[in-house]
Each structure stands twice: as C-alpha cells, then as structure tokens.
PDB file of C-alpha atoms and ligand atoms in Angstrom:
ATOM      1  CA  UNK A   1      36.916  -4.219   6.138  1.00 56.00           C
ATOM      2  CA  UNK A   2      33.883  -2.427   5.650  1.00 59.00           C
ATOM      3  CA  UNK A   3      31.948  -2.318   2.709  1.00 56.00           C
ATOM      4  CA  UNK A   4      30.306   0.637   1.374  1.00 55.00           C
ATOM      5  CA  UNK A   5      26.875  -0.042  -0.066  1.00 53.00           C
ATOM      6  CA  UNK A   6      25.889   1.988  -3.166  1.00 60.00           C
ATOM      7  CA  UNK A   7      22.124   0.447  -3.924  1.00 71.00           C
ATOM      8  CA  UNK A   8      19.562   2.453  -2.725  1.00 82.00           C
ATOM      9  CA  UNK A   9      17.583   0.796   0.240  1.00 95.00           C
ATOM     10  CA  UNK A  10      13.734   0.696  -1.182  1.00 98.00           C
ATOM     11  CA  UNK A  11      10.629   0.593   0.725  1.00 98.00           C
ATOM     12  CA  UNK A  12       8.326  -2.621   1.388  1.00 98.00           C
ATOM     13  CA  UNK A  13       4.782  -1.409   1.813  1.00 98.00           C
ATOM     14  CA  UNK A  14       1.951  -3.377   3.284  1.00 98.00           C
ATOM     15  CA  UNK A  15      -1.710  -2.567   2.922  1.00 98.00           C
ATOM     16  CA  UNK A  16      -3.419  -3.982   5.611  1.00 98.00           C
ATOM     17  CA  UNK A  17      -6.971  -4.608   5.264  1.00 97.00           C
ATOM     18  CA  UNK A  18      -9.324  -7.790   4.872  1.00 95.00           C
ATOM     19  CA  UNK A  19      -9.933  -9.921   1.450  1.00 94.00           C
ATOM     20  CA  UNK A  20     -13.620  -8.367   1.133  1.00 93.00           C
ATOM     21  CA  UNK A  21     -12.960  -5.079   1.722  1.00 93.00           C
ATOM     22  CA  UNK A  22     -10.673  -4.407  -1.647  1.00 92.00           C
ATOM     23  CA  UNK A  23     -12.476  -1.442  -4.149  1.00 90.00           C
ATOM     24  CA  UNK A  24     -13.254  -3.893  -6.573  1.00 90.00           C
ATOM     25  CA  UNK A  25     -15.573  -5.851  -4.188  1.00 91.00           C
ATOM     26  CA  UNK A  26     -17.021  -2.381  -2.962  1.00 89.00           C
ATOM     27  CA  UNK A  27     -20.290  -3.400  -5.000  1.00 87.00           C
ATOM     28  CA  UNK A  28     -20.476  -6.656  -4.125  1.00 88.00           C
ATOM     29  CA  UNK A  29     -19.775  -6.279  -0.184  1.00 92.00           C
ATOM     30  CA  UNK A  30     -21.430  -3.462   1.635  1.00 91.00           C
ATOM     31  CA  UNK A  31     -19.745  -1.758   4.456  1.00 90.00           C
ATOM     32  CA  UNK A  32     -22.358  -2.530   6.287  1.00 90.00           C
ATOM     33  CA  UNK A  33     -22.034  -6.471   6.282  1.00 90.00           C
ATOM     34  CA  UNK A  34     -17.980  -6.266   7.132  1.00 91.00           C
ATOM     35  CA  UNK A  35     -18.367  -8.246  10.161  1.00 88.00           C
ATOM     36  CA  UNK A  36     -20.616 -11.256   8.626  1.00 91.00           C
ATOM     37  CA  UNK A  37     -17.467 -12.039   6.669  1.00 92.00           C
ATOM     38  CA  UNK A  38     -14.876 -14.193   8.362  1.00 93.00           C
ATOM     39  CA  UNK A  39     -11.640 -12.944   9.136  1.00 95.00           C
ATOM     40  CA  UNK A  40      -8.229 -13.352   7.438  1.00 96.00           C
ATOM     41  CA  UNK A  41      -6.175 -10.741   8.081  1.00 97.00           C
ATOM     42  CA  UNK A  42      -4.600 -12.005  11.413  1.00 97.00           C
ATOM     43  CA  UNK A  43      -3.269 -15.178   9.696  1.00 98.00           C
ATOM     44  CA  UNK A  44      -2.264 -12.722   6.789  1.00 98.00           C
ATOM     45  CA  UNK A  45      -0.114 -10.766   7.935  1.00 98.00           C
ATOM     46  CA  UNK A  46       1.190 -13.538  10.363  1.00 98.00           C
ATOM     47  CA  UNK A  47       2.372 -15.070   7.511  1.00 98.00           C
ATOM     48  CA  UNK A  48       4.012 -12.055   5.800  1.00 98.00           C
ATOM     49  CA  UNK A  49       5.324 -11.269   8.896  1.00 98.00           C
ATOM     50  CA  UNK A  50       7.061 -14.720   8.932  1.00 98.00           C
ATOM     51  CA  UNK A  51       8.439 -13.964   5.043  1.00 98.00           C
ATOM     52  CA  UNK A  52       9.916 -10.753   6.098  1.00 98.00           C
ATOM     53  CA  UNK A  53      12.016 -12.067   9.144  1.00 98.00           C
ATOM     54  CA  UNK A  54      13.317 -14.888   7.119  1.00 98.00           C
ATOM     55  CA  UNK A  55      14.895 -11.913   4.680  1.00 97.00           C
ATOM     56  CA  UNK A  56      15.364  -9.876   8.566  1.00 97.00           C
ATOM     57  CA  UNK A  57      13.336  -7.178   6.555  1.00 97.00           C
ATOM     58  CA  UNK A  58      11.592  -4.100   8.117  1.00 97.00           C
ATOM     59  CA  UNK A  59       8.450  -2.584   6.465  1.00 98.00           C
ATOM     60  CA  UNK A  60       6.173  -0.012   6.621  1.00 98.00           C
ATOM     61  CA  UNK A  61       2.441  -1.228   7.205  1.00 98.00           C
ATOM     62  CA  UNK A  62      -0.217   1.281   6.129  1.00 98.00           C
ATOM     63  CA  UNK A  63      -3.595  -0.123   8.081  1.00 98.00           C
ATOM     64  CA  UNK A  64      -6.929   0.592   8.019  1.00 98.00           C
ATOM     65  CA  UNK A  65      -8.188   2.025  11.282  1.00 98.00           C
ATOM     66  CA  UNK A  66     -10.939   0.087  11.365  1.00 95.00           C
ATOM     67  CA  UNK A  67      -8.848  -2.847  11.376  1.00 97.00           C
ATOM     68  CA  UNK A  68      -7.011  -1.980  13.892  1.00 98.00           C
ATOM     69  CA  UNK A  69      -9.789  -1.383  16.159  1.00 97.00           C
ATOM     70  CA  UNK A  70     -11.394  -4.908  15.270  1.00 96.00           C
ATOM     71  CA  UNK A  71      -8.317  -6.634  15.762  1.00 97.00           C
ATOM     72  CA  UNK A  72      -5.977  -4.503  18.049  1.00 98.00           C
ATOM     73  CA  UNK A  73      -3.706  -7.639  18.556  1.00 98.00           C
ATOM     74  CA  UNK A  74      -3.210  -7.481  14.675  1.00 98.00           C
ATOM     75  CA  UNK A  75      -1.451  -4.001  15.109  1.00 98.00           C
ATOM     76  CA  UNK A  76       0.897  -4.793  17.933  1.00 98.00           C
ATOM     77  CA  UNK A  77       2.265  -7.800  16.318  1.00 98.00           C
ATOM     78  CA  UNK A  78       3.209  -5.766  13.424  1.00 98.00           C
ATOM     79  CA  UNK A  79       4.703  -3.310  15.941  1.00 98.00           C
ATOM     80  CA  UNK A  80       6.265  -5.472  17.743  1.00 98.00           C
ATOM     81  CA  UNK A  81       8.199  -7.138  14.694  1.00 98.00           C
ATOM     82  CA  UNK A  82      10.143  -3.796  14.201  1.00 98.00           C
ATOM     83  CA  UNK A  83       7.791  -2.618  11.347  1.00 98.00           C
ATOM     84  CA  UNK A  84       6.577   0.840  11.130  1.00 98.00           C
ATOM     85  CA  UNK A  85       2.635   1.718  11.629  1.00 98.00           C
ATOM     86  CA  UNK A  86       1.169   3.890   9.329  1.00 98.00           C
ATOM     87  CA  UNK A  87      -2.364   4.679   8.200  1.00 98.00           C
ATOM     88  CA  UNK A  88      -4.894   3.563   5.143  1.00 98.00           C
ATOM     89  CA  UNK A  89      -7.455   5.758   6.072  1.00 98.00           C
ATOM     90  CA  UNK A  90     -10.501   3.978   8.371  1.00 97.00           C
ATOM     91  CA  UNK A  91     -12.896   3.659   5.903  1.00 95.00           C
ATOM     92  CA  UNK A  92     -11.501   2.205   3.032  1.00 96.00           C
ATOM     93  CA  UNK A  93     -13.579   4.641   0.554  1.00 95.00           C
ATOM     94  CA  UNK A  94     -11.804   6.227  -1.920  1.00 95.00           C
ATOM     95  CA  UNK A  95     -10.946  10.323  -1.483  1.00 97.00           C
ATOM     96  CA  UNK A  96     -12.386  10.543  -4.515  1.00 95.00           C
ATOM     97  CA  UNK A  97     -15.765  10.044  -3.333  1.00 95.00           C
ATOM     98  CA  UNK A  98     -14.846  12.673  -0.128  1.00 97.00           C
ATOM     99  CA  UNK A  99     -15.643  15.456   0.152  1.00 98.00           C
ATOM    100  CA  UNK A 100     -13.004  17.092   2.239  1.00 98.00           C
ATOM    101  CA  UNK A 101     -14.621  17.158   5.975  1.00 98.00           C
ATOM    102  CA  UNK A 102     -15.731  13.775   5.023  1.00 98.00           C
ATOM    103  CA  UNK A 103     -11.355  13.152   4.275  1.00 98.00           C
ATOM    104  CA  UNK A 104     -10.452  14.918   7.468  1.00 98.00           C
ATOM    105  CA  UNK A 105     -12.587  12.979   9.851  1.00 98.00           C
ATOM    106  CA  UNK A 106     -11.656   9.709   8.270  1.00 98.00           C
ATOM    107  CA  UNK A 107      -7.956   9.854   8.762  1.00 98.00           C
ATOM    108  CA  UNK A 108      -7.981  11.792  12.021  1.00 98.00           C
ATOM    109  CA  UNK A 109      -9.689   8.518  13.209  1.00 98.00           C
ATOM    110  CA  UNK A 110      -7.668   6.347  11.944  1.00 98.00           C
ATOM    111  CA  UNK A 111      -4.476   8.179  13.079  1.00 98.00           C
ATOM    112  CA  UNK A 112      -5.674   8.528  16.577  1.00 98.00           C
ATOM    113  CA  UNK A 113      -6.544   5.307  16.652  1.00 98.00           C
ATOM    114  CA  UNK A 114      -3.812   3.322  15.379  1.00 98.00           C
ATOM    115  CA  UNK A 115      -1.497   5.639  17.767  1.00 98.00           C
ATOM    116  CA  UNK A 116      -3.278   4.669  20.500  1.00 98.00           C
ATOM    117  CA  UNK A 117      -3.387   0.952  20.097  1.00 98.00           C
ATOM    118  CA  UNK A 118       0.718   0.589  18.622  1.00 98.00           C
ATOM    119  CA  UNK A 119       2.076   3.496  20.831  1.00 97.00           C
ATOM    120  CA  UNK A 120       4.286   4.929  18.349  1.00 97.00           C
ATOM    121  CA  UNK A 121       3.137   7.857  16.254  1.00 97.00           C
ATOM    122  CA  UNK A 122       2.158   7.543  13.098  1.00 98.00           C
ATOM    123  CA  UNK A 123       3.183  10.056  10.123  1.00 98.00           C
ATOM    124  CA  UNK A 124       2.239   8.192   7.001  1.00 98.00           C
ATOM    125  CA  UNK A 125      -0.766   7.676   5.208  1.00 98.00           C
ATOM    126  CA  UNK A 126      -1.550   5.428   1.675  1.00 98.00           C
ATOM    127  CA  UNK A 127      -5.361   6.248  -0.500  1.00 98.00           C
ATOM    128  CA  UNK A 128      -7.434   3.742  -0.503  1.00 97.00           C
ATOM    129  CA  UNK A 129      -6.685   2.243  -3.950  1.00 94.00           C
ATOM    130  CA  UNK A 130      -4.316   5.471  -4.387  1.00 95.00           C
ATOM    131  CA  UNK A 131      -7.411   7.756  -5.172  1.00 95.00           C
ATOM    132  CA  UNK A 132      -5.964  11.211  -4.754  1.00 96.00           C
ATOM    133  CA  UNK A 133      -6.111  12.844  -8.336  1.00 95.00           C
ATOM    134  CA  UNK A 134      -5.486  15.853  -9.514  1.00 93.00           C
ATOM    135  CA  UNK A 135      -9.030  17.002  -8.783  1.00 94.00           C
ATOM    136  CA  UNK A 136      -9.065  16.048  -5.510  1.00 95.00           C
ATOM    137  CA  UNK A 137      -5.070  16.710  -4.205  1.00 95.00           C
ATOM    138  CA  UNK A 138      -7.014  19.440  -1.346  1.00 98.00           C
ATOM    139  CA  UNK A 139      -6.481  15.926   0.458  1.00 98.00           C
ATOM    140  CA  UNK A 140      -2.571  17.087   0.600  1.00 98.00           C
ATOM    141  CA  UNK A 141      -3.178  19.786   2.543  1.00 98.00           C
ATOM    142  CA  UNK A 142      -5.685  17.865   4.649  1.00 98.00           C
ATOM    143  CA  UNK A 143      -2.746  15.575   6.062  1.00 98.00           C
ATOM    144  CA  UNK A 144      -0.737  17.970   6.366  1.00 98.00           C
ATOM    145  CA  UNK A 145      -3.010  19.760   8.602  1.00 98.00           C
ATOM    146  CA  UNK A 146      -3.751  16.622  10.302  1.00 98.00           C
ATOM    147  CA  UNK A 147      -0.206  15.657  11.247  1.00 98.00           C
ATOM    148  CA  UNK A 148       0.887  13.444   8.487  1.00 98.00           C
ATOM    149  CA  UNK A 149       4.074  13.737   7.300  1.00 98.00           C
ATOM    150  CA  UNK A 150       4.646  11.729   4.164  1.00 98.00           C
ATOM    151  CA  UNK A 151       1.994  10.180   1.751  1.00 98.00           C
ATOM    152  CA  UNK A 152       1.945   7.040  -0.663  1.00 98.00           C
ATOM    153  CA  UNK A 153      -0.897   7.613  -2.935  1.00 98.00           C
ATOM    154  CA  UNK A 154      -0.196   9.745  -6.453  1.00 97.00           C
ATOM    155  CA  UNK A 155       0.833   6.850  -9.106  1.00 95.00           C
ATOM    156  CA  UNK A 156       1.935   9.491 -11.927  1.00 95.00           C
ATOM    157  CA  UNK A 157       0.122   7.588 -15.123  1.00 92.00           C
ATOM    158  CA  UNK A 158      -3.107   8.419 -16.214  1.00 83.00           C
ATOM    159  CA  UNK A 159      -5.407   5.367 -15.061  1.00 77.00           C
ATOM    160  CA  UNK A 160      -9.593   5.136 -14.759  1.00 75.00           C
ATOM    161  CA  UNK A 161     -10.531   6.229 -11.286  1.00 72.00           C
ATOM    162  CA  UNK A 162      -6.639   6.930 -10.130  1.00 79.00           C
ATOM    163  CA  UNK A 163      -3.788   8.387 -11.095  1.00 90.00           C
ATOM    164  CA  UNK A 164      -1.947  11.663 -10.926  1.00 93.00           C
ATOM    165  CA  UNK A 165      -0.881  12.004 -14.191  1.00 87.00           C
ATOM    166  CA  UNK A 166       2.319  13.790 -14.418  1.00 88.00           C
ATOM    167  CA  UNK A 167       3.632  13.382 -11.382  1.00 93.00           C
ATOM    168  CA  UNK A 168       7.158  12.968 -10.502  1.00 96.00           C
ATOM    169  CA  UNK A 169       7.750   9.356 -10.159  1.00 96.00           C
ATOM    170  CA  UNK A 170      10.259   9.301  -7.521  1.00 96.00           C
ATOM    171  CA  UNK A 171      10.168   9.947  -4.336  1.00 97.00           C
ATOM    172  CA  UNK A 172      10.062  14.293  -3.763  1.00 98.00           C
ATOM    173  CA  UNK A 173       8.848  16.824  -1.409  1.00 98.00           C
ATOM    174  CA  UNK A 174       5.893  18.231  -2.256  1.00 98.00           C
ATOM    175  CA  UNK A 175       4.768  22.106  -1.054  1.00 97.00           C
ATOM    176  CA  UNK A 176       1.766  23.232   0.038  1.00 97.00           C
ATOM    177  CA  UNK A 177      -0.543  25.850   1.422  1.00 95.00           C
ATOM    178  CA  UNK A 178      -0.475  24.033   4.788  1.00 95.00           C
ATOM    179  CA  UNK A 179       3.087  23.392   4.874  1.00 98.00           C
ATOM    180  CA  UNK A 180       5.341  20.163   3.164  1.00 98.00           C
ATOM    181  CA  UNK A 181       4.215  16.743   2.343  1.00 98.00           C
ATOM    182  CA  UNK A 182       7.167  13.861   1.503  1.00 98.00           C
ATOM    183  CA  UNK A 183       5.466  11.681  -1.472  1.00 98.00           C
ATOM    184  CA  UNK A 184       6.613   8.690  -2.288  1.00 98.00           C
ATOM    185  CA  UNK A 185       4.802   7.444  -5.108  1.00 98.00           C
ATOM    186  CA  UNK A 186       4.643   3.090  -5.838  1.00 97.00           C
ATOM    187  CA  UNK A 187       7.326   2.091  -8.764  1.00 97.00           C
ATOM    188  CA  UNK A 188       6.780   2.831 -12.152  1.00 96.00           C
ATOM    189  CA  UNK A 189       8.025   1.708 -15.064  1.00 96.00           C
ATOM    190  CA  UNK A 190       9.546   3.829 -17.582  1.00 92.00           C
ATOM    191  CA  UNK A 191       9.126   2.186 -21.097  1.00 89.00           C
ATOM    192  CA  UNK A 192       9.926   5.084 -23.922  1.00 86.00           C
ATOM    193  CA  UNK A 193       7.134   7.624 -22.930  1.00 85.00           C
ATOM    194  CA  UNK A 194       5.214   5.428 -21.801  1.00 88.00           C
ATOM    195  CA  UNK A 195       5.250   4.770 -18.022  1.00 91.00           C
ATOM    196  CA  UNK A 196       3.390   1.630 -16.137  1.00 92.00           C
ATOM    197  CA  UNK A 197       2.581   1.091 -12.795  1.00 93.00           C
ATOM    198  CA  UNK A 198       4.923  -1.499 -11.704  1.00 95.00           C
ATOM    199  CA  UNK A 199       4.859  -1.713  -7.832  1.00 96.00           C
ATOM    200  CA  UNK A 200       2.624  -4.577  -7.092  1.00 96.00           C
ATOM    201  CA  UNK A 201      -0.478  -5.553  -6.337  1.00 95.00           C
ATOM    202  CA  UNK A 202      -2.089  -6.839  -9.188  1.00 93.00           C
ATOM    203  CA  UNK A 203       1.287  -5.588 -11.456  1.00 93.00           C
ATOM    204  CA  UNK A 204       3.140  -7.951  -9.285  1.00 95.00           C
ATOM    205  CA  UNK A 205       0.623 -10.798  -9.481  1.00 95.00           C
ATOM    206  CA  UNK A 206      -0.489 -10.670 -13.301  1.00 94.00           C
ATOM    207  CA  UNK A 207       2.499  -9.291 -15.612  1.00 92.00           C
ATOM    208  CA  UNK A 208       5.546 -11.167 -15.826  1.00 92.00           C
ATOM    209  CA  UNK A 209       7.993 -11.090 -12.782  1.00 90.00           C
ATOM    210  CA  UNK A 210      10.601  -9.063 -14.905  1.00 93.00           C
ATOM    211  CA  UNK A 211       8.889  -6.208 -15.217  1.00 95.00           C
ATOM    212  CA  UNK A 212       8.043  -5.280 -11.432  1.00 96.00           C
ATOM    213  CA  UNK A 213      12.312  -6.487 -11.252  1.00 96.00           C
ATOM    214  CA  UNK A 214      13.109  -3.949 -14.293  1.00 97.00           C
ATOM    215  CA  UNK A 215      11.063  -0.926 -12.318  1.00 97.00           C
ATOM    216  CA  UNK A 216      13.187  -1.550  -9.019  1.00 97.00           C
ATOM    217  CA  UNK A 217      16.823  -2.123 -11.386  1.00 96.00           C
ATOM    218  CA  UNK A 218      15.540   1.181 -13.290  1.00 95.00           C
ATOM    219  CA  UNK A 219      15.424   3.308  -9.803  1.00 95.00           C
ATOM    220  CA  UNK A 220      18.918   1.902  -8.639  1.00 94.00           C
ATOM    221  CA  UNK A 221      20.386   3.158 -11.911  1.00 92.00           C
ATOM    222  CA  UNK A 222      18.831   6.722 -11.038  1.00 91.00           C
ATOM    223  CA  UNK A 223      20.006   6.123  -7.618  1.00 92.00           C
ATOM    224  CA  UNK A 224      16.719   5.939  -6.455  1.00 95.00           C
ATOM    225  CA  UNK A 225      14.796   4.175  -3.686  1.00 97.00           C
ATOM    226  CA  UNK A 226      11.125   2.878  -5.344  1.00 98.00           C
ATOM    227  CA  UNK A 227       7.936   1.828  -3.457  1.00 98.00           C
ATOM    228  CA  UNK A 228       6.826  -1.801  -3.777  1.00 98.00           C
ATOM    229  CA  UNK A 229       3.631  -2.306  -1.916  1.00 98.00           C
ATOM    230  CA  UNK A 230       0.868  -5.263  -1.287  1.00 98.00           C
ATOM    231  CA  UNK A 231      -1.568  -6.817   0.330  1.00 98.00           C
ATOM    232  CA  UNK A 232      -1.408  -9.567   3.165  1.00 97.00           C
ATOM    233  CA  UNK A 233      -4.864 -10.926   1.372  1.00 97.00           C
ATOM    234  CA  UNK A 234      -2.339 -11.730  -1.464  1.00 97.00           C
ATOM    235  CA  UNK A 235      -0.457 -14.120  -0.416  1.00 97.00           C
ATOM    236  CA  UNK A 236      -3.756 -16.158   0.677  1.00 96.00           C
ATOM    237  CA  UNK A 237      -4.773 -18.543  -2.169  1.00 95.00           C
ATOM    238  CA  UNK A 238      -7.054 -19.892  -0.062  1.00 95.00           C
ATOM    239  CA  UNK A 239      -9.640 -16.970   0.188  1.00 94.00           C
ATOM    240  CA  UNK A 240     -13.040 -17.638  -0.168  1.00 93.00           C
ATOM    241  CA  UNK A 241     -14.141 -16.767  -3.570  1.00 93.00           C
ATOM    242  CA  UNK A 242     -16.735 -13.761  -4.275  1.00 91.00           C
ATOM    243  CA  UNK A 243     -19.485 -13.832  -6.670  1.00 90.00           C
ATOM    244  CA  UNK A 244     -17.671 -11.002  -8.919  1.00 92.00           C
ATOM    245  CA  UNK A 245     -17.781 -10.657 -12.710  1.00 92.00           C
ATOM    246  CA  UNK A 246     -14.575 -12.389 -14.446  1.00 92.00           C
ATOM    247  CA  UNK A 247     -12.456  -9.262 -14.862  1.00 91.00           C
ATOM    248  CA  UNK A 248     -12.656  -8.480 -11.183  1.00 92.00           C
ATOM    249  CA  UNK A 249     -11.934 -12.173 -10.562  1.00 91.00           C
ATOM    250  CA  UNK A 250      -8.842 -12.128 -12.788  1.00 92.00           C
ATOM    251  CA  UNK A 251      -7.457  -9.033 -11.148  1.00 90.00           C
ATOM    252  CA  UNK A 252      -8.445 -10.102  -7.214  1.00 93.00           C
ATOM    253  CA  UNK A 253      -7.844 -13.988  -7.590  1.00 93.00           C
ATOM    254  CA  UNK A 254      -5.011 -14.092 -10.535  1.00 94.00           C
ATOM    255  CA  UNK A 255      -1.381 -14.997  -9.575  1.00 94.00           C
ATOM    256  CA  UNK A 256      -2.597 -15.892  -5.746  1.00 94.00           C
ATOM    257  CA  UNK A 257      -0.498 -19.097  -5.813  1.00 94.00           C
ATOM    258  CA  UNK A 258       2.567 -17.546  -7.306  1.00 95.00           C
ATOM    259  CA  UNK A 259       3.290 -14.277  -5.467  1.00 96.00           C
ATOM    260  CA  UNK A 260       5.023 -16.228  -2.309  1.00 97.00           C
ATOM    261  CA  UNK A 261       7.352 -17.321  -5.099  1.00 97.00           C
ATOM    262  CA  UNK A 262       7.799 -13.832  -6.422  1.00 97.00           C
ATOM    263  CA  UNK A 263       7.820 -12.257  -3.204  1.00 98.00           C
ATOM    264  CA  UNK A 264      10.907 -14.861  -2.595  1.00 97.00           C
ATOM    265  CA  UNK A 265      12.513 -13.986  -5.262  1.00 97.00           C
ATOM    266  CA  UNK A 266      12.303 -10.132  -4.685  1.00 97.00           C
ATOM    267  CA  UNK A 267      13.470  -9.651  -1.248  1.00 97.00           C
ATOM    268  CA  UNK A 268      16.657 -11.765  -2.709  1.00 97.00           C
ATOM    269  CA  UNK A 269      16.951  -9.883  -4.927  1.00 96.00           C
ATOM    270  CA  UNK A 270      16.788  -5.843  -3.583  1.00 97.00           C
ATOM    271  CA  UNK A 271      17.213  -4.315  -0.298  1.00 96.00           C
ATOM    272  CA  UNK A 272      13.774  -2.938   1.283  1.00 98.00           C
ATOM    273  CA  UNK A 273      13.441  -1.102   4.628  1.00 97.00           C
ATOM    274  CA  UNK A 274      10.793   1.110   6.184  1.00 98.00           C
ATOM    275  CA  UNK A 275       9.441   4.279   4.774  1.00 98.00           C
ATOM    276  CA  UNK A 276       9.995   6.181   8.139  1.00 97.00           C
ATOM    277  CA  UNK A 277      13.844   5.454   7.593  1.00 96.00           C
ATOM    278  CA  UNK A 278      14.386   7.671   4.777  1.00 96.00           C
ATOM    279  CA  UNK A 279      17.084  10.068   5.019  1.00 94.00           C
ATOM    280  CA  UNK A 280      14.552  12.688   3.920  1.00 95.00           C
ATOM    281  CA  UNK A 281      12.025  12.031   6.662  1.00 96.00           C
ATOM    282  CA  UNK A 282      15.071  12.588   9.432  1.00 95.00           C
TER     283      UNK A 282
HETATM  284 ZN1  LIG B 301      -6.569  -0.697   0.391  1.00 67.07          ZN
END
C-alpha cells in the first residue's frame, strides 16, 4: 500500500552564528573583540543536530563564513549529518549598512569559503537579521551575480530596520536584471490584513506556541511549504548573560528554557526538509 502524502514538506532553517554576535548585541560587542568571547556554537548546534535526528529531519543551515573558518569542524558535522550548507553572509552586518561592493565581497567570502571547507556547493544565502529592504534589494542582483541561487531574507511586513513590505509571502521566483532569484521568505501569519512574522526566532520564543503552529497549518491549507528558521544559541539557556538594556534582554534571553519543548512539539507536529530539496530549485 502506498500512501500518498498531500502536506506540503516545509523547510527547517538554521542560523548559525555565536550568542554575542546577534544584531541586538552589535552595540554592546564589537567585531573586533569576537574572539575574547568563549565559544558556544560547537555544542549548539551539536545539540540541534541531536534534536533533528531524533525526528530523522534534514535542514538547511545558513552559516556565517566567519564561523566556519573559526571552527571548520563545526561545518562538516553539519555536512556530514545530511543537512544542506548555505551562507549568512561573513560578517554578520546588516545589507542595510552595505554599500553594494561592500555586499559583494562579503558573501563571495563566505561562499568560497564555506564551499571549500563542506565540499558541496552552496546556492543559498539568509540577511543578517533579514536586512534586505526595499531600498536596498540591488543585493538581489548581487547574489545572483555571485552564484546564489535562492535567498531567505524579505519578511513581507513592514518592521523597524527590516522588512519588505509587500512582498509575496510564499515562497516565488523572483526576476531580475542579472537573471532569477528563488525567495523563500520565513512564515507569516495572516490575521485579517494584518500579517505577523511568525517563523521563529524570537516569534517562536515569546508569543504563544499556537501562533508560530497557526502560520505553518495556514500554508498547508494554501498548499504551501513555509520557512521556520532559528538559532542554535536558542536552545542554550545557559548563555552567559550580556550587560544589555531590558528590552534587548527580553527578546535575546526570553523563552530560552522553553523552545526545546516547542521545538519538540513542532517537528511532531509538521514535516520539514531542506531548502535545496524544493521541487522549484530542481
Ligand atoms: Zn544572524
């Protein structure tokens, strides 16, 4: 008997980059002082690593090149796990603060390097804190030219500092000057007109469970696949704590010691695969 599946499979999304080096820390923690923090983000992503084979789920794992060149090892155990490489950029600054040269160099690096130390190519790419705008979408055609096939960045709601408001929230091809770009924007939720982000991160940590839940139910009623994404840094209660004012604290530090539970709950709950195994990208 075989048994035809009808839900859409949806993409698990990782962002891969140390506790301190977040955007809301970026004026708290200079760039400069990366390596006097210690390190988290090999036991991280070990232990996401171990929550995703338990559910035998694949993911796609956009990292930060300079990662991957501090902690090589880091990559290839993603690799190795059957998860898909793809690239956050090296820098972690936000396109927003680019200007386009600046945007080329930065993921050519990263690119080149993450190829080199996973030996598989690498065709996606995810904004740091999902800063390409409406103002600043020349960074399309900048991928494009670069050798990226698919971004992860335009959240279509209006937000301070990100968003592309407007946007189509599912997943769509997206034409160019330089050529095509697949987008696959993180899962929103459509309440009336209003739509929220609703594809984790903080969303996933700080507003009830139901509503990241409702944004995933809402795309298999389309018939759509949605984009859930986090960080291994949040699934680490144990962080060290930052000197930050309390809003930053809230939206870093709240929920910590409740998203394994959540996470849990999720991956019973939908399907999730790899970005790079979309029909589209074939
Ligand atoms: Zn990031």
């Amino acid at each position: 008997l075989h048994l035809v599946v009808s839900t859409p499979t949806h993409y698990f999304t990782v962002d891969v980059e140390e506790y301190f080096q977040v955007s809301a820390f970026e004026n708290v923690v200079s760039r400069t002082d990366w390596l006097r923090y210690p390190s988290r983000v090999e036991q991280n992503v070990e232990h996401l690593l171990k929550v995703l084979a338990r559910y035998d789920v694949r993911a796609t794992f956009f990292i930060l090149g300079s990662v991957a060149r501090r902690n090589p090892h880091v990559v290839r155990a993603i690799a190795g796990a059957g998860h898909e490489i793809a690239s956050h950029g090296w820098s972690h600054a936000r396109v927003t603060r680019l200007t386009p040269a600046e945007f080329r160099a930065d993921v050519r690096r990263a690119k080149r390097t993450l190829e080199g130390v996973a030996g598989t190519p690498v065709i996606g790419y995810r904004a740091p804190s999902f800063s390409i705008t409406r103002d600043n979408d020349w960074a399309l055609d900048v991928l494009i030219e670069e050798g990226y096939r698919y971004d992860s960045s335009l959240v279509p709601v209006r937000r301070p500092g990100y968003g592309y408001a407007g946007g189509d929230p599912d997943a769509h091809w997206i034409g160019r000057a330089a050529g095509r770009l697949y987008e696959l924007p993180p899962a929103t939720l459509g309440l009336g007109r209003l739509r929220l982000p609703a594809g984790g991160g903080a969303y996933f940590r700080l507003l009830p469970s139901g509503i990241v839940r409702a944004a995933f139910h809402e795309c298999e009623r389309r018939g759509v696949s949605g984009t859930f994404y986090l960080h291994p840094w949040e699934l680490d209660p144990d962080q060290p704590r930052m000197a930050v004012p309390w809003w930053t604290r809230l939206r870093h530090y709240g929920g910590l010691r409740r998203s394994d539970t959540r996470l849990d709950r999720l991956l019973q709950e939908f399907h999730f695969g790899p970005i790079a195994d979309s029909p589209a990208l074939q």
